[in-house]
Short mmCIF file of C-alpha atoms in Angstrom, two decimals:
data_model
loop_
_atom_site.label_atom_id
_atom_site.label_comp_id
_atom_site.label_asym_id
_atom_site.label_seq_id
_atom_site.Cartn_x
_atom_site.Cartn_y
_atom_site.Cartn_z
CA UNK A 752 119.02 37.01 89.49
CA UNK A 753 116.53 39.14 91.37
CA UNK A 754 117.83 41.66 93.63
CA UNK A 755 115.23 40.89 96.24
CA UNK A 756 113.92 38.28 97.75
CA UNK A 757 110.60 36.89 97.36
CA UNK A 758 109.55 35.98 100.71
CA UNK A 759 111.39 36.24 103.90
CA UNK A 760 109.69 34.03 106.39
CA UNK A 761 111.13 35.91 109.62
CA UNK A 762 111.34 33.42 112.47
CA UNK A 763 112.70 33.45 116.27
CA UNK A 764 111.67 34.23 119.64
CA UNK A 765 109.39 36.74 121.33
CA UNK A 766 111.32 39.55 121.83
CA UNK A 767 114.15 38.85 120.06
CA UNK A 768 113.85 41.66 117.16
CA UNK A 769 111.62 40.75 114.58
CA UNK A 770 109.89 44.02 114.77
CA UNK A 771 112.52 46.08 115.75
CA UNK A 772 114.18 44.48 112.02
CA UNK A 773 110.69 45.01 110.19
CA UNK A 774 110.91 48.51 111.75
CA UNK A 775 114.10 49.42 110.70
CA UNK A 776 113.40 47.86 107.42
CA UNK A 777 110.49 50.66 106.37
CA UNK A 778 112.18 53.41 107.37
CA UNK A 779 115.27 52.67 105.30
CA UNK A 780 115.02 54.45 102.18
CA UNK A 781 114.05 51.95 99.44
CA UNK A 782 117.12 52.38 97.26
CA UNK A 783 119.32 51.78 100.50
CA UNK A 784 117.06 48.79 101.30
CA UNK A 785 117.35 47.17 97.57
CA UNK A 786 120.91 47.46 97.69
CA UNK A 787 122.43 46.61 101.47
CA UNK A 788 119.26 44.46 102.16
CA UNK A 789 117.66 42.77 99.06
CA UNK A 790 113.97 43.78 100.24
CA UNK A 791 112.25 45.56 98.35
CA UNK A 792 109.03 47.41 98.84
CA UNK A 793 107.87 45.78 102.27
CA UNK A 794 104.22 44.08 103.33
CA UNK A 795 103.91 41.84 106.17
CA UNK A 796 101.55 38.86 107.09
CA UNK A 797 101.89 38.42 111.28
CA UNK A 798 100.16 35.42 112.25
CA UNK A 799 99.61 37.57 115.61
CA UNK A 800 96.63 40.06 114.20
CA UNK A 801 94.91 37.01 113.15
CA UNK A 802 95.30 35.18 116.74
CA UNK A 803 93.70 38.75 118.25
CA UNK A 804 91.06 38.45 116.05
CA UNK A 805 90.20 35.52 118.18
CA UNK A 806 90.69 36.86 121.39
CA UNK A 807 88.45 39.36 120.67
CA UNK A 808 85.98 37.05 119.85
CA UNK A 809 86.56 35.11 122.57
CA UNK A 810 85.45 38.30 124.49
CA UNK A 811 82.80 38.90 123.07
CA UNK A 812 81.38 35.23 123.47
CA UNK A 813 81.92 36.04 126.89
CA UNK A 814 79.93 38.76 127.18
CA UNK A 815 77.44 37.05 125.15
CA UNK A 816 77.22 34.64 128.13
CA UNK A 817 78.87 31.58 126.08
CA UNK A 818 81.87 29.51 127.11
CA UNK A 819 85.45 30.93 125.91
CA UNK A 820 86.75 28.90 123.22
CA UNK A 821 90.76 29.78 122.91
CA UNK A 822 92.00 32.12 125.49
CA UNK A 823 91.48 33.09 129.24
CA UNK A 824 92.45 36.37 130.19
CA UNK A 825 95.27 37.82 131.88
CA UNK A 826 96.65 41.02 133.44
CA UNK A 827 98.79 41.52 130.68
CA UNK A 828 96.16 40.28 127.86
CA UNK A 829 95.43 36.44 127.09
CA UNK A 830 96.96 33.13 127.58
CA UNK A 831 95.87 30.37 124.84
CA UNK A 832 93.78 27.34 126.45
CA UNK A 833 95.52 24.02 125.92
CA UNK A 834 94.03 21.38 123.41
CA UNK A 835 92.86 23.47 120.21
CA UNK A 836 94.60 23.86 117.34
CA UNK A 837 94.06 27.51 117.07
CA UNK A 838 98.18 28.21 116.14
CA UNK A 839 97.52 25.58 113.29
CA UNK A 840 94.41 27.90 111.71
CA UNK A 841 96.35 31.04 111.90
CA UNK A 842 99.49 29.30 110.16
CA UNK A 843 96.92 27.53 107.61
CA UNK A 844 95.54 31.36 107.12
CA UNK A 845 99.72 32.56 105.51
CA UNK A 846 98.30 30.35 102.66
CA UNK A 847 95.17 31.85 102.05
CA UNK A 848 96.85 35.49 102.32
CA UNK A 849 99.83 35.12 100.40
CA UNK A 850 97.96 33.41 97.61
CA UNK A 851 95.17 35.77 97.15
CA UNK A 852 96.66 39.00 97.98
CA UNK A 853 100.49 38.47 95.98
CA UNK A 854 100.57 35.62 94.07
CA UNK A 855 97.31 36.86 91.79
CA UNK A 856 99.37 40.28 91.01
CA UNK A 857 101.03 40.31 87.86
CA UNK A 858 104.63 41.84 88.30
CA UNK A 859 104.12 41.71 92.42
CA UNK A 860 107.45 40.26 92.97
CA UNK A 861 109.28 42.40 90.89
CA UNK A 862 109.81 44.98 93.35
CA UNK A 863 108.09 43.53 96.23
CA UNK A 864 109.04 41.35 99.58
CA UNK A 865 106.31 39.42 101.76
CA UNK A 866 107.64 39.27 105.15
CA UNK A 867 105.46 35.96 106.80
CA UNK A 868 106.61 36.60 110.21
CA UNK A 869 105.12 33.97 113.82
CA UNK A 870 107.26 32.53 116.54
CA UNK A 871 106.48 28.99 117.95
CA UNK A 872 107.25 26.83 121.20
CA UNK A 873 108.50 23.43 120.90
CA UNK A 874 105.31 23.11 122.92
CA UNK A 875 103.47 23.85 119.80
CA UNK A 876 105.28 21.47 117.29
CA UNK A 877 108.04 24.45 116.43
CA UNK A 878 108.61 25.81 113.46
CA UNK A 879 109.02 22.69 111.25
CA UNK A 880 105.13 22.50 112.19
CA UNK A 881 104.27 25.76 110.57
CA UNK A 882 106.79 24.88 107.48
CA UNK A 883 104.70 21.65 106.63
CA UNK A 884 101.32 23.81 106.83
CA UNK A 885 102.53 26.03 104.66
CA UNK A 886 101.77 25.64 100.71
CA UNK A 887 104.51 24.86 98.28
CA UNK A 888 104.74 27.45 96.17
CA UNK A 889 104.91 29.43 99.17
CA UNK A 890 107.58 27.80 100.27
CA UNK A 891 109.25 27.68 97.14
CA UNK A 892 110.17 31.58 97.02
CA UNK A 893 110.63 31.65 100.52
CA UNK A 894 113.90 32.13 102.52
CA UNK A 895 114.32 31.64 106.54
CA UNK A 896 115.79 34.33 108.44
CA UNK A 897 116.08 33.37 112.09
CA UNK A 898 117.10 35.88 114.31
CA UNK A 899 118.57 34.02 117.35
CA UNK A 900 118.84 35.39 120.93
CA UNK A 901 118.69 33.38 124.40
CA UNK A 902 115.41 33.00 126.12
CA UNK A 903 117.31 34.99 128.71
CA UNK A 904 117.19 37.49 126.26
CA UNK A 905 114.09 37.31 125.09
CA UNK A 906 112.46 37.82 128.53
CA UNK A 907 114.58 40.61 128.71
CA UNK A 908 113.09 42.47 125.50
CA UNK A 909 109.76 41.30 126.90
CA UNK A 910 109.57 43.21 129.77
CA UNK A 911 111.31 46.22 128.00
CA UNK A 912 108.99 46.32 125.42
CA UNK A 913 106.73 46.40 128.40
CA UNK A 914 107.95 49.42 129.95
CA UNK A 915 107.82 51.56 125.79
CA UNK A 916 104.28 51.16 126.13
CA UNK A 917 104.07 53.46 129.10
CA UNK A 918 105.90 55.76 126.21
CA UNK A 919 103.75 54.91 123.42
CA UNK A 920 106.13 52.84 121.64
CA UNK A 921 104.85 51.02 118.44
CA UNK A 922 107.11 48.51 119.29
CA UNK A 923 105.47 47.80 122.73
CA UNK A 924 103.95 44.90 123.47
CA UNK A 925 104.09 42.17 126.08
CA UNK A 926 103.15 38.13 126.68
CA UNK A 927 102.40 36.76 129.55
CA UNK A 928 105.17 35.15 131.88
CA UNK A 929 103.36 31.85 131.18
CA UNK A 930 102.58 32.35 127.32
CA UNK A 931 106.31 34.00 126.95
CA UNK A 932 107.93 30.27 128.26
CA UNK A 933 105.82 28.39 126.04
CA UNK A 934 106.77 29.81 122.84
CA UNK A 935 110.39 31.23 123.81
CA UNK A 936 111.64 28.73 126.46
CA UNK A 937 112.46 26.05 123.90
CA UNK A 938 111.96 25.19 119.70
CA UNK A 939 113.17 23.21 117.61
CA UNK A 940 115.65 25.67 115.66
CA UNK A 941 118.57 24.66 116.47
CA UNK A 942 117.82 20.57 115.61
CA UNK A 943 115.89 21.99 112.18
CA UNK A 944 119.40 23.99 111.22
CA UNK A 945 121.72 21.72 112.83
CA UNK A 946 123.19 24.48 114.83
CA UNK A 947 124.27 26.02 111.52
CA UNK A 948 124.29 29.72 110.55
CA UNK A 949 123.23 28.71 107.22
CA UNK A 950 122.73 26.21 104.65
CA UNK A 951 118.77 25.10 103.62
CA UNK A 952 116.05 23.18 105.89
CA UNK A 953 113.97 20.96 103.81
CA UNK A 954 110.25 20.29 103.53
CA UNK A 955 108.51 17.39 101.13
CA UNK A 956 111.57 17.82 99.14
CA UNK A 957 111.39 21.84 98.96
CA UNK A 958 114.59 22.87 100.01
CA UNK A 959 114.48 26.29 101.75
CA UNK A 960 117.78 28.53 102.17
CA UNK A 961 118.12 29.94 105.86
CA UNK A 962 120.61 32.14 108.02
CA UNK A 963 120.51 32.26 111.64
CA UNK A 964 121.46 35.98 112.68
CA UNK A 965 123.00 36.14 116.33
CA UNK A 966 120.94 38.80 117.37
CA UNK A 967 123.00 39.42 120.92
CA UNK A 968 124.24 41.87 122.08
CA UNK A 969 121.35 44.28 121.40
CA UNK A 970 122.31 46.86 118.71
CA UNK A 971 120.90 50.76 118.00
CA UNK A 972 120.48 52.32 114.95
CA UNK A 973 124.26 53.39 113.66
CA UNK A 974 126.97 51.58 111.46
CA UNK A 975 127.45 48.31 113.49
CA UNK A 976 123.82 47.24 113.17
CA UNK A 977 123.43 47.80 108.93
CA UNK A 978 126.73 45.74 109.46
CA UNK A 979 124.70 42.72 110.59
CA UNK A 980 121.65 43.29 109.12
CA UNK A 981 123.58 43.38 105.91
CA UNK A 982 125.66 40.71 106.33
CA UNK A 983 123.05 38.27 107.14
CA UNK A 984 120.49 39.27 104.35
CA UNK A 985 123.59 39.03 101.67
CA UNK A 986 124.42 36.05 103.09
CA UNK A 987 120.90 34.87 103.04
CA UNK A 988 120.30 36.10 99.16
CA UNK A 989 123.43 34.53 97.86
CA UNK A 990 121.50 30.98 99.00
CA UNK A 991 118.38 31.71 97.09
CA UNK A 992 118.14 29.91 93.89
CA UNK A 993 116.51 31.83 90.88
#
């Protein structure tokens, strides 16, 4: 068996510690990382970089004097317009990424883990939306980590993640009240893993091993949270089929 995994698709809400894990993740010394964690060397694919792109280009549209096609703006950055697909493109883009840039690699894998990290709203179809977009063999050397905190928690992290990037933080950004209830206020998590903190979700047959890792109360760097970091990601590993 591998000692690392794949693919971790990294799912849950805004706020809730994806990038504080990713974070902690790189600056983990790789040996550390292979052993407590399963990951090896790190690369990520964040559906967010691609949805800028098209903010951006909805600015400059506007400035062109054309119509905006996915956004409106907003003190704190952009809100997307109701009725386009625009989440389904980015999540059709993991295919075209992962695919061209991994799976064409020879040996990629063998010390290598793709981190395919977005968030979703039950609003937008949730996550089993993004699941079903996303190819097979994708899928097939992929395993769910969840990382599960309350919406009250999540607006919490929002608006401290606000007040880093008076600091500089590389950790700070912030949505939009309205943005930050459609894609945290609700999803479809909990009916997808039956309020489990494991076992597999699965998709045209594809059956995908996931943990849900209680991310509450918030943690620093020390002991307690390798503990659950650890924990999870073993826990996660030992459900991955080779």
């Amino acid at each position: 068996m591998s000692k690392t995994f794949d693919h971790i698709i990294l799912n849950g809400r805004p706020g809730g510690g994806k990038s504080e894990l990713i974070d902690f993740i790189k600056n983990t010394p790789l040996e550390k990382r292979q052993e407590l964690f399963h990951i090896g060397e790190l690369v990520e694919e964040d559906d967010f970089l691609w949805l800028w792109e098209k903010f951006v280009e909805d600015d400059l549209w506007e400035q062109m004097g054309e119509k905006r096609l996915y956004t409106r703006t907003h003190e704190f950055g952009y809100v997307q317009l109701e009725g386009n697909r625009l989440l389904d493109l980015v999540a059709a883009k993991f295919n075209v990424a992962v695919k061209e840039k991994y799976f064409k690699k020879p040996g990629f894998y063998d010390d290598h883990t793709v981190f395919i990290e977005f968030a979703r709203g039950s609003h937008d179809g949730g996550f089993k939306r993004v699941y079903e977009i996303l190819d097979d063999e994708i899928l097939k050397r992929s395993a769910i980590l969840y990382i599960n905190v309350s919406y009250e928690e999540s607006k919490r992290k929002n608006q401290a993640r606000y007040e880093e990037a008076l600091k500089g933080s590389i950790l700070a950004h912030r949505l939009p009240d309205e943005s930050l209830e459609r894609f945290s206020s609700s999803n479809d998590w909990e009916e997808l893993s039956g309020g489990k903190e494991s076992g597999f979700i699965e998709i045209r047959g594809i059956k995908i091993p996931f943990v849900s890792m209680l991310n509450e109360p918030e943690l620093k760097d020390g002991p307690e949270l390798d503990a659950r970091y650890s924990r999870a990601l073993t826990l996660l590993k030992s459900l991955v089929k080779e």
